[in-house]
Every structure is written in C-alpha cells, then in structure tokens.
XYZ file of N, CA and C in Angstrom:
729
model
N 0.862 -1.086 0.113
C 0.076 0.067 0.017
C 0.879 1.180 -0.001
N 0.710 2.185 -0.847
C 1.269 3.505 -0.874
C 0.360 4.496 -0.463
N 1.083 5.700 0.099
C 0.261 6.842 0.252
C 1.292 8.152 0.158
N 0.582 9.233 -0.286
C 1.386 10.553 -0.515
C 0.957 11.533 0.423
N 2.089 12.378 0.935
C 1.863 13.555 1.871
C 2.942 14.358 1.779
N 2.782 15.805 2.145
C 3.800 16.590 2.200
C 4.820 16.356 3.540
N 5.906 16.635 3.402
C 6.684 16.089 4.662
C 8.198 16.800 4.611
N 8.645 16.961 5.896
C 9.834 17.673 6.051
C 10.820 16.562 6.798
N 11.857 16.498 6.400
C 13.100 15.577 6.918
C 13.452 16.287 8.377
N 13.223 15.510 9.335
C 13.595 16.042 10.618
C 15.050 15.489 11.220
N 15.264 14.179 11.088
C 16.438 13.442 11.423
C 16.741 12.316 10.488
N 18.003 12.213 10.316
C 18.668 11.052 9.409
C 19.583 10.304 10.174
N 19.412 8.923 10.092
C 20.365 7.909 10.722
C 20.814 6.942 9.786
N 22.012 6.947 9.343
C 22.476 5.973 8.485
C 22.368 4.507 8.947
N 21.997 3.675 8.155
C 21.890 2.277 8.228
C 22.605 1.595 7.332
N 23.365 0.455 7.543
C 23.949 -0.209 6.572
C 25.082 0.500 5.845
N 25.289 0.168 4.405
C 26.222 0.799 3.731
C 25.817 2.236 3.234
N 24.613 2.231 2.673
C 24.102 3.591 2.024
C 22.593 3.737 2.412
N 21.934 2.960 3.156
C 20.475 3.276 3.560
C 20.456 4.416 4.583
N 19.315 4.862 4.501
C 18.993 5.873 5.617
C 17.614 5.554 6.294
N 17.591 5.826 7.704
C 16.338 5.676 8.388
C 15.938 7.123 8.734
N 14.973 7.751 8.057
C 14.580 9.072 8.221
C 13.286 9.233 9.060
N 13.452 10.388 9.949
C 12.122 10.943 10.616
C 11.587 11.999 10.019
N 10.380 11.974 9.615
C 9.685 13.016 8.980
C 8.571 13.689 9.874
N 8.235 14.871 9.591
C 7.179 15.458 9.934
C 6.124 15.613 8.650
N 5.077 14.908 8.853
C 4.097 14.917 7.699
C 2.976 15.844 8.076
N 2.324 16.250 6.965
C 1.135 17.101 7.395
C -0.013 16.514 7.961
N -0.327 15.377 7.387
C -1.582 14.653 7.734
C -1.290 13.247 8.507
N -0.077 13.003 8.866
C 0.081 11.664 9.689
C 1.177 11.968 10.675
N 1.475 13.116 11.043
C 2.305 13.494 12.182
C 3.722 13.141 11.852
N 4.349 12.707 13.066
C 5.733 12.301 12.891
C 5.856 10.626 12.574
N 6.607 10.436 11.525
C 6.949 8.968 11.271
C 8.438 8.640 10.724
N 8.698 7.417 10.711
C 10.041 7.059 10.397
C 9.756 6.105 9.211
N 10.771 6.141 8.184
C 10.681 5.277 6.933
C 12.128 5.241 6.476
N 12.322 4.086 6.023
C 13.645 3.766 5.244
C 13.827 4.228 3.883
N 14.911 4.998 3.554
C 15.205 5.208 2.041
C 16.231 4.348 1.818
N 16.031 3.430 0.926
C 17.090 2.449 0.487
C 18.061 3.202 -0.426
N 19.316 2.933 -0.200
C 20.438 3.417 -1.034
C 20.677 4.774 -1.201
N 19.743 5.613 -0.127
C 19.634 7.178 -0.437
C 21.014 7.789 -0.105
N 21.817 7.020 0.238
C 23.109 7.706 0.813
C 24.304 7.726 -0.521
N 23.764 7.074 -1.533
C 24.711 7.184 -2.816
C 24.216 8.463 -3.504
N 25.168 9.205 -3.916
C 24.802 10.405 -4.726
C 23.991 10.183 -5.856
N 24.033 9.113 -6.567
C 23.499 8.941 -7.819
C 21.883 8.462 -7.563
N 21.558 8.076 -6.289
C 20.261 7.602 -5.938
C 19.214 8.684 -6.034
N 18.066 8.381 -6.801
C 17.003 9.380 -6.970
C 16.423 10.110 -5.461
N 16.732 9.349 -4.474
C 16.368 10.009 -3.075
C 17.438 10.641 -2.418
N 18.689 10.700 -3.153
C 19.849 11.259 -2.246
C 19.522 12.768 -1.773
N 19.153 13.610 -2.942
C 18.873 15.154 -2.486
C 17.699 15.319 -1.591
N 16.682 14.534 -1.872
C 15.385 14.812 -1.157
C 15.204 14.315 0.189
N 16.283 13.459 0.447
C 16.276 13.004 2.031
C 17.371 13.470 2.658
N 17.844 14.733 2.471
C 18.748 15.179 3.317
C 17.982 16.101 4.328
N 18.613 16.468 5.496
C 18.236 17.289 6.453
C 17.391 18.504 6.124
N 16.163 18.892 6.400
C 15.388 19.889 6.379
C 14.746 20.029 4.974
N 14.915 18.975 4.152
C 14.270 19.010 2.924
C 12.800 18.722 3.119
N 11.950 19.488 2.270
C 10.480 19.650 2.257
C 9.968 19.198 0.851
N 8.902 18.334 0.746
C 8.449 17.917 -0.541
C 7.327 17.243 -0.301
N 6.788 16.776 -1.368
C 5.645 15.712 -1.612
C 6.113 14.185 -1.645
N 6.038 13.582 -0.743
C 6.805 12.143 -0.581
C 5.673 11.094 -1.028
N 6.213 10.035 -1.570
C 5.271 8.811 -1.618
C 6.041 7.703 -0.807
N 5.144 7.180 0.061
C 5.660 6.132 0.987
C 5.031 4.784 0.734
N 5.674 3.788 0.859
C 5.131 2.257 0.905
C 5.213 1.743 2.128
N 3.915 1.114 2.611
C 3.905 0.554 3.811
C 4.010 -0.954 3.561
N 5.280 -1.448 3.865
C 5.597 -2.806 3.695
C 5.209 -3.660 4.941
N 5.554 -4.986 4.950
C 5.165 -5.853 6.106
C 6.007 -5.605 7.233
N 7.214 -5.212 7.006
C 8.081 -4.898 8.151
C 8.251 -3.354 8.627
N 8.367 -2.663 7.606
C 8.780 -1.160 7.915
C 8.304 -0.272 6.633
N 8.293 0.977 7.032
C 7.595 1.935 6.085
C 8.967 2.338 5.075
N 8.573 2.415 3.934
C 9.759 2.929 2.937
C 9.406 4.344 2.126
N 10.481 5.003 1.812
C 10.258 6.061 1.143
C 10.415 5.546 -0.485
N 9.468 5.856 -1.234
C 9.485 5.558 -2.789
C 9.970 6.781 -3.598
N 9.292 7.997 -3.594
C 9.575 9.051 -4.417
C 9.397 10.470 -3.549
N 9.926 11.419 -4.354
C 9.777 12.649 -3.748
C 9.502 13.944 -4.763
N 8.732 14.649 -4.787
C 8.700 15.842 -5.460
C 9.309 16.901 -4.565
N 10.587 17.266 -4.748
C 11.305 18.097 -3.732
C 10.588 19.655 -4.007
N 10.391 20.441 -2.980
C 10.011 21.753 -3.047
C 11.024 22.843 -2.470
N 11.651 22.248 -1.397
C 12.413 23.314 -0.725
C 13.645 22.487 0.133
N 14.869 23.023 0.031
C 15.944 22.421 0.596
C 16.527 23.385 1.839
N 16.185 24.358 1.935
C 16.547 25.266 2.939
C 18.078 25.335 3.042
N 18.900 25.306 1.905
C 20.185 25.116 1.611
C 20.908 26.086 2.516
N 20.445 27.311 2.497
C 21.169 28.518 2.944
C 21.423 28.388 4.517
N 20.826 27.435 5.181
C 21.016 27.296 6.444
C 22.351 26.866 6.920
N 22.983 26.148 5.734
C 24.433 25.628 5.855
C 25.435 26.792 5.884
N 25.070 28.143 5.834
C 25.883 29.122 5.586
C 26.070 29.965 6.942
N 25.372 29.440 7.897
C 25.372 30.209 9.175
C 25.346 28.992 10.462
N 26.325 28.871 11.185
C 26.328 27.826 12.251
C 25.086 28.019 13.209
N 24.935 29.251 13.637
C 23.912 29.593 14.490
C 22.545 29.386 14.118
N 22.234 29.597 12.840
C 20.876 29.531 12.290
C 20.594 27.902 12.039
N 21.878 27.317 11.509
C 21.766 25.881 11.391
C 21.269 25.149 12.726
N 22.145 25.616 13.902
C 21.900 24.955 15.189
C 20.427 25.202 15.689
N 19.844 26.455 15.346
C 18.532 26.735 15.885
C 17.492 25.980 15.006
N 17.968 25.615 13.794
C 16.957 24.879 13.026
C 16.922 23.339 13.515
N 18.110 22.934 13.776
C 18.132 21.599 14.510
C 17.451 21.477 15.707
N 17.406 22.453 16.454
C 16.743 22.516 17.762
C 15.258 22.681 17.562
N 14.735 23.193 16.471
C 13.492 23.361 16.124
C 12.902 21.811 15.746
N 13.859 21.235 14.810
C 13.437 19.779 14.513
C 13.586 18.699 15.780
N 14.199 19.027 16.701
C 14.205 18.011 17.842
C 13.115 18.367 18.556
N 12.769 19.598 18.589
C 11.516 19.917 19.537
C 10.081 19.283 18.785
N 10.183 19.419 17.477
C 8.786 18.660 16.712
C 8.962 17.237 17.062
N 9.981 16.683 16.851
C 10.185 15.237 17.209
C 9.605 14.638 18.613
N 9.930 15.674 19.434
C 9.536 15.433 20.850
C 8.061 15.616 21.152
N 7.373 16.658 20.464
C 6.078 17.209 20.846
C 4.871 16.790 19.919
N 5.268 16.700 18.411
C 4.201 16.471 17.412
C 3.679 15.196 17.565
N 2.213 14.986 17.106
C 1.752 13.858 17.283
C 2.311 12.722 16.302
N 2.249 11.447 16.512
C 2.773 10.360 15.722
C 1.865 9.929 14.933
N 0.713 10.407 14.908
C -0.440 10.034 13.885
C -1.412 11.230 13.890
N -2.235 11.347 12.693
C -3.140 12.323 12.636
C -2.632 13.583 11.921
N -3.508 14.667 12.054
C -3.032 16.006 11.574
C -2.046 16.583 12.237
N -1.095 17.271 11.408
C -0.141 17.976 12.127
C 0.236 19.209 11.389
N -0.979 19.702 10.863
C -0.901 21.076 9.968
C -0.336 22.215 10.710
N -0.663 22.472 12.001
C -0.273 23.524 12.650
C 1.327 23.456 12.892
N 1.817 22.261 13.424
C 3.215 22.035 13.528
C 3.916 22.082 12.391
N 3.405 21.860 11.154
C 4.066 21.883 9.727
C 3.939 23.318 9.352
N 3.208 24.108 9.536
C 3.309 25.629 9.112
C 4.218 26.223 10.129
N 4.218 26.131 11.315
C 5.114 26.650 12.298
C 6.474 26.180 11.782
N 6.722 25.039 11.464
C 8.270 24.738 11.240
C 8.779 25.391 9.978
N 7.754 25.254 8.881
C 8.214 25.653 7.498
C 8.519 27.251 7.482
N 7.727 27.951 8.172
C 7.855 29.409 8.352
C 9.045 29.822 9.208
N 9.359 28.881 10.214
C 10.516 29.309 10.845
C 11.837 28.854 10.198
N 11.854 27.636 9.446
C 13.048 27.398 8.673
C 13.081 28.416 7.460
N 12.084 28.955 6.944
C 12.034 29.874 5.802
C 12.768 31.103 6.285
N 12.376 31.813 7.443
C 12.987 32.817 8.027
C 14.474 32.884 8.478
N 14.696 31.572 9.050
C 16.100 31.153 9.385
C 16.975 31.303 8.096
N 16.543 30.476 7.170
C 17.434 30.469 5.979
C 17.441 31.561 5.127
N 16.301 32.462 5.310
C 16.418 33.915 4.599
C 17.449 34.807 5.349
N 17.682 34.638 6.520
C 18.652 35.538 7.362
C 18.227 36.794 7.554
N 16.966 37.089 7.446
C 16.450 38.514 7.505
C 15.832 38.717 8.875
N 15.767 37.677 9.806
C 15.251 38.084 11.087
C 16.149 37.439 12.157
N 16.080 38.051 13.299
C 17.006 37.793 14.304
C 16.821 36.314 14.874
N 17.999 35.431 14.812
C 17.681 34.163 15.226
C 17.197 34.058 16.683
N 17.540 34.852 17.428
C 17.171 34.911 19.015
C 15.558 35.099 18.990
N 15.176 35.947 18.257
C 13.784 36.093 18.171
C 12.904 35.175 17.696
N 13.411 34.506 16.508
C 12.902 33.272 15.909
C 12.700 32.033 16.985
N 13.781 32.111 17.719
C 13.786 30.906 18.631
C 12.737 31.135 19.734
N 12.489 32.284 20.233
C 11.415 32.563 21.219
C 10.135 32.349 20.471
N 10.001 32.933 19.330
C 8.657 32.641 18.550
C 8.380 31.148 18.497
N 9.246 30.433 18.179
C 9.132 29.000 17.870
C 8.724 28.233 19.242
N 9.525 28.476 20.344
C 9.269 27.976 21.639
C 7.942 28.081 22.214
N 7.571 29.383 22.145
C 6.181 29.775 22.886
C 5.069 29.387 22.084
N 5.298 29.599 20.610
C 4.122 29.100 19.887
C 3.885 27.730 19.900
N 4.888 26.789 19.707
C 4.933 25.535 19.925
C 4.224 24.997 21.262
N 4.702 25.426 22.332
C 4.218 25.036 23.538
C 2.541 25.395 23.734
N 2.152 26.506 23.085
C 0.828 26.925 22.936
C 0.208 25.848 22.141
N 0.683 25.451 21.003
C -0.081 24.229 20.287
C -0.204 22.978 20.821
N 0.737 22.693 21.600
C 0.555 21.357 22.313
C -0.337 21.434 23.605
N -0.751 22.385 23.959
C -1.819 22.635 24.953
C -1.477 23.439 26.152
N -0.371 24.080 26.266
C 0.185 24.762 27.366
C 0.168 26.087 27.061
N -0.721 26.645 26.519
C -0.840 28.221 26.152
C -0.704 29.061 27.456
N 0.233 29.918 27.811
C 0.323 30.557 28.991
C -0.817 31.563 28.947
N -1.430 32.034 30.152
C -2.374 32.924 30.571
C -1.763 34.330 30.641
N -1.714 35.142 29.240
C -0.954 36.331 29.337
C -2.095 37.530 29.051
N -3.332 37.229 29.081
C -4.286 38.438 28.969
C -4.265 39.421 29.912
N -4.053 38.982 31.317
C -4.285 39.984 32.241
C -3.694 39.326 33.620
N -3.470 40.063 34.540
C -2.970 39.731 35.898
C -3.939 38.560 36.377
N -3.361 37.611 36.867
C -4.204 36.253 37.411
C -4.902 36.742 38.553
N -4.455 37.664 39.406
C -5.108 38.040 40.453
C -6.140 39.191 40.384
N -5.871 40.424 39.828
C -6.629 41.421 39.883
C -7.337 41.790 38.358
N -6.730 41.127 37.503
C -7.192 41.394 36.055
C -6.596 42.607 35.279
N -5.688 43.186 35.827
C -5.060 44.425 35.337
C -4.334 43.883 34.061
N -4.680 44.625 33.002
C -3.995 44.266 31.711
C -2.559 44.591 31.639
N -2.220 45.686 32.262
C -0.585 45.828 32.192
C -0.092 46.743 33.174
N 1.240 46.516 33.705
C 1.914 47.471 34.470
C 3.482 47.182 33.852
N 4.309 48.182 34.565
C 5.532 48.072 33.838
C 6.646 48.144 35.287
N 7.148 47.020 35.762
C 7.152 45.694 34.903
C 5.932 44.714 35.426
N 5.898 43.602 34.714
C 4.982 42.581 35.173
C 5.743 41.341 35.442
N 5.071 40.299 36.061
C 5.740 39.303 36.625
C 5.128 38.072 35.982
N 6.035 36.927 35.496
C 5.502 35.784 34.731
C 6.024 34.770 35.469
N 5.159 33.669 35.855
C 5.631 32.316 36.493
C 5.917 31.511 35.366
N 7.220 31.065 35.227
C 7.646 30.261 34.007
C 7.264 28.591 34.310
N 6.579 28.387 35.375
C 6.221 27.084 35.715
C 4.705 26.982 35.522
N 3.874 27.851 35.932
C 2.393 27.762 35.961
C 1.880 28.616 34.531
N 2.606 29.499 33.982
C 2.232 30.343 32.782
C 1.273 31.352 33.305
N 1.304 31.818 34.565
C 0.400 32.760 35.142
C 1.289 34.240 35.076
N 0.433 35.155 34.910
C 1.013 36.607 34.634
C 0.468 37.359 35.750
N 1.205 38.235 36.354
C 0.815 39.067 37.604
C 1.293 40.559 37.276
N 0.547 41.447 37.693
C 0.917 42.917 37.578
C 2.048 43.128 38.852
N 2.415 44.463 38.937
C 3.452 44.745 39.978
C 2.975 44.597 41.474
N 1.630 44.701 41.561
C 1.059 44.654 42.998
C 0.611 43.565 43.395
N 0.560 42.512 42.419
C -0.128 41.151 42.822
C 1.033 39.948 42.711
N 2.229 40.567 42.367
C 3.397 39.656 42.152
C 3.464 38.401 43.266
N 3.734 37.349 42.720
C 3.981 36.154 43.650
C 5.321 35.530 43.739
N 5.574 34.880 44.795
C 6.920 34.231 44.954
C 7.001 33.178 43.874
N 8.004 33.183 43.159
C 8.251 32.158 42.065
C 8.112 32.769 40.657
N 7.700 33.951 40.665
C 7.437 34.679 39.426
C 8.679 35.581 39.167
N 8.885 35.825 37.895
C 9.969 36.652 37.421
C 9.731 37.980 36.861
N 10.275 39.017 37.259
C 10.020 40.345 36.727
C 10.394 40.569 35.306
N 9.708 41.096 34.616
C 9.878 41.359 33.174
C 9.496 42.821 32.571
N 10.199 43.450 31.785
C 9.578 44.638 31.180
C 8.345 44.318 30.451
N 7.645 45.406 30.432
C 6.175 45.315 29.602
C 6.675 44.896 28.084
N 7.760 45.221 27.523
C 7.920 44.933 26.129
C 7.974 43.492 26.130
N 8.627 42.685 26.922
C 8.769 41.408 26.855
C 7.288 40.613 27.006
N 6.583 41.082 27.874
C 5.091 40.602 28.101
C 4.472 40.801 26.583
N 4.508 41.935 26.159
C 3.938 42.304 24.906
C 4.337 41.437 23.692
N 5.598 41.012 23.788
C 6.202 40.334 22.749
C 5.705 38.834 22.961
N 5.359 38.355 24.127
C 4.986 37.028 24.474
C 3.464 36.962 24.021
N 2.738 37.957 24.281
C 1.363 38.126 23.700
C 1.196 37.840 22.301
N 2.055 38.723 21.578
C 2.201 38.813 20.172
C 2.264 37.120 19.667
N 3.164 36.527 20.309
C 3.646 35.105 19.813
C 2.464 34.277 20.109
N 1.716 34.437 21.132
C 0.713 33.502 21.579
C -0.593 33.653 20.879
N -0.823 35.108 20.565
C -2.180 35.418 20.267
C -2.398 35.791 18.675
N -1.130 35.984 18.113
C -1.250 36.476 16.766
C -1.581 35.638 15.692
N -2.274 35.876 14.722
C -2.388 35.021 13.352
C -1.109 34.796 12.801
N -0.918 33.537 12.253
C 0.349 33.033 11.538
C 0.854 33.906 10.526
N 0.244 34.746 9.990
C 0.747 35.792 9.012
C 1.375 36.929 9.435
N 1.079 37.236 10.777
C 1.623 38.287 11.527
C 2.555 37.855 12.623
N 2.807 36.551 12.783
C 3.685 36.050 13.909
C 5.099 36.447 13.853
N 5.533 36.472 12.623
C 6.928 36.612 12.453
C 7.380 38.110 12.088
N 6.341 38.955 12.380
C 6.639 40.437 12.353
C 7.345 41.060 13.735
N 7.447 40.251 14.574
C 7.725 40.549 16.017
C 9.112 41.257 16.084
N 9.187 42.398 16.756
C 10.391 43.165 16.844
C 10.627 43.387 18.219
N 11.855 43.294 18.835
C 12.036 43.427 20.259
C 13.330 44.042 20.481
N 13.484 45.124 21.472
C 14.797 45.922 21.633
C 15.964 44.979 21.848
N 17.020 45.267 21.580
C 18.122 44.483 21.927
C 18.310 44.396 23.372
N 18.040 45.177 24.277
C 18.133 45.001 25.510
C 17.098 43.998 26.266
N 16.036 43.641 25.472
C 15.151 42.805 26.131
C 15.080 41.330 25.461
N 15.905 41.102 24.269
C 15.943 39.878 23.631
C 16.198 38.977 24.678
N 17.233 38.996 25.366
C 17.754 37.931 26.164
C 16.745 37.608 27.357
N 16.056 38.639 27.631
C 14.976 38.338 28.946
C 13.698 37.650 28.113
N 13.455 37.875 26.902
C 12.490 37.194 26.172
C 12.841 35.657 25.905
N 14.077 35.491 25.577
C 14.666 34.246 25.354
C 14.569 33.326 26.781
N 14.918 33.937 27.815
C 14.779 33.330 29.146
C 13.343 32.787 29.486
N 12.516 33.626 29.219
C 11.134 33.359 29.570
C 10.639 32.228 28.892
N 10.730 32.339 27.361
C 10.084 31.312 26.631
C 10.811 29.952 26.763
N 12.184 29.894 26.845
C 12.950 28.741 27.007
C 12.500 28.123 28.237
N 12.493 28.749 29.368
C 12.310 28.191 30.603
C 10.865 27.634 30.741
N 9.928 28.306 30.187
C 8.416 27.928 30.243
C 8.412 26.753 29.360
N 8.923 26.640 28.177
C 8.759 25.354 27.388
C 9.288 24.208 28.032
N 10.475 24.404 28.548
C 11.287 23.232 29.235
C 10.482 22.717 30.416
N 9.822 23.771 31.208
C 8.812 23.273 32.400
C 7.884 22.546 31.969
N 7.371 22.451 30.649
C 6.108 21.768 30.255
C 6.621 20.366 29.347
N 7.628 20.647 28.817
C 8.112 19.487 27.934
C 8.865 18.424 28.946
N 9.558 19.080 29.886
C 10.378 18.110 30.814
C 11.431 17.419 30.177
N 12.197 17.990 29.252
C 13.321 17.438 28.641
C 14.455 18.289 28.390
N 15.762 17.874 28.415
C 16.898 18.837 27.975
C 17.309 18.434 26.657
N 17.616 19.285 25.920
C 17.626 19.074 24.356
C 19.273 19.445 24.000
N 19.993 18.193 23.474
C 21.361 18.495 23.118
C 21.535 19.578 22.084
N 20.541 19.776 21.089
C 20.603 20.797 20.210
C 20.419 22.101 20.720
N 19.680 22.244 21.779
C 19.752 23.622 22.524
C 20.942 23.900 23.001
N 21.572 23.006 23.827
C 22.782 23.094 24.431
C 24.128 23.528 23.452
N 23.942 22.935 22.329
C 24.827 23.369 21.317
C 24.600 24.632 20.864
N 23.233 25.142 20.508
C 23.029 26.336 20.122
C 23.575 27.475 21.029
N 23.436 27.419 22.248
C 23.733 28.031 23.316
C 25.235 28.334 23.538
N 25.946 27.343 23.116
C 27.271 27.251 23.337
C 28.141 28.077 22.260
N 27.220 28.456 21.040
C 27.902 29.203 19.939
C 28.103 30.535 20.390
C-alpha cells in the first residue's frame, strides 16, 4: 500500500552501507519514520530529497516490516542554513522539539506551518535568530496545549503594568501589585512580545520586533516555560547556546 503526503526531513540515521532511516514531519500523519534504501549514494534518486530539512511531496510504501520512501517531488531544501552555524543549530533545535512534541499520527498542520515558516525565515537570514527561537518555543508550547495565560494579571485582572511578573512554571501573569513568589520580573515589552507570539495570526507572527536590551529576557522566559512543560533537556539547544 502506498500513500502520498507533504513532509519535512527532521532527522537522518545511516543504516548499513548506504541506507537511511529518516524521521519526517508529515502534514496529515504526524511524525513517522521510514527507510530510504540506497539514499546515501549520490546517484540515487532519493539522495537530495532525503537530506536534513528537505521539504516536498513524498510517496511512502507500507511494507510488512517497515515503512519505505519511494519517491519525492522536492519543493525546498533550505540550503542557506548551511551558511550560518547559529541558524543551522537553531533549525536543528526546532526539529528536535518537533520530534518530541508533534503527534505520531493524525493531522499535524499547525506544526508543519510553524516549522516551515521558521525554517524559511532562518534560511533567509532577515530575522534575528534569537527572536525566531522565542517565537518557535512559545508558539509550539501553545500548540501542544500549554498556552500561558497572558491576557491580564491572574489576581486582579489588570492588563498591564511596568514591570509585570511571569511564572515560568504555571504560565500565570501578575501585575506589579499582585506579584507572587516564584514569578520573574519582566519589562512590559517582553510581556507584549509574548502576547504577540501566543495570540497573533500566523501571517503576523514573524513580524515581531524586540529591542536589543530585552531579547535575552524574552529568550529566558520562553525557553524556561517550554522546558517546564516538555520536561526534557535538548542537546541541540545546548549546542546552540554554546555558539
């Protein structure tokens, strides 16, 4: 039995002399693994389309023992990621997050759109990688069901004060008067940026701008909140942060 779907290559493991075991994010079947026989050979028809970050329309064959890649109409390689080690590391981190959080069956449209757009802006090089990292982290954690409560102070309902306080474990927001132990102080610009990430339509999501003085604070908030919900350390994140 064969089926077709749009997919992005998330991870490659070499098996045997030239075979590849590939982890994909697919639009309508979530995360899946499939073998691409002889794809490691430069002359093989699957060699180019089964490289990391490649996106296209794939044909899969469901064998008795394992899923196999048969064909691909390649749409995008995101090759420019190779030109900047920091952007490449961020892209690898995004892929690792998707493998950890996306469904292993069923529709993954939101995950696909977020990853494709993030890879596009990373490869284009016209958006700050640090801001893209925070956008991906907070939007992803919202998609998987842990959207933080950023509309107003959890105690009094006040929309804004400067500073405000965010609890990176519970996702609750507090004004200056209602701040709780365990919450971290953030400038209003950071809270506004987080609101933009969580509540914006996708076509506005990547327009976010943050002053240089507050990017590191935004990074701290989104990363800490995501890790508190996913409860896993990521090697790709540690590599990205070491650069």
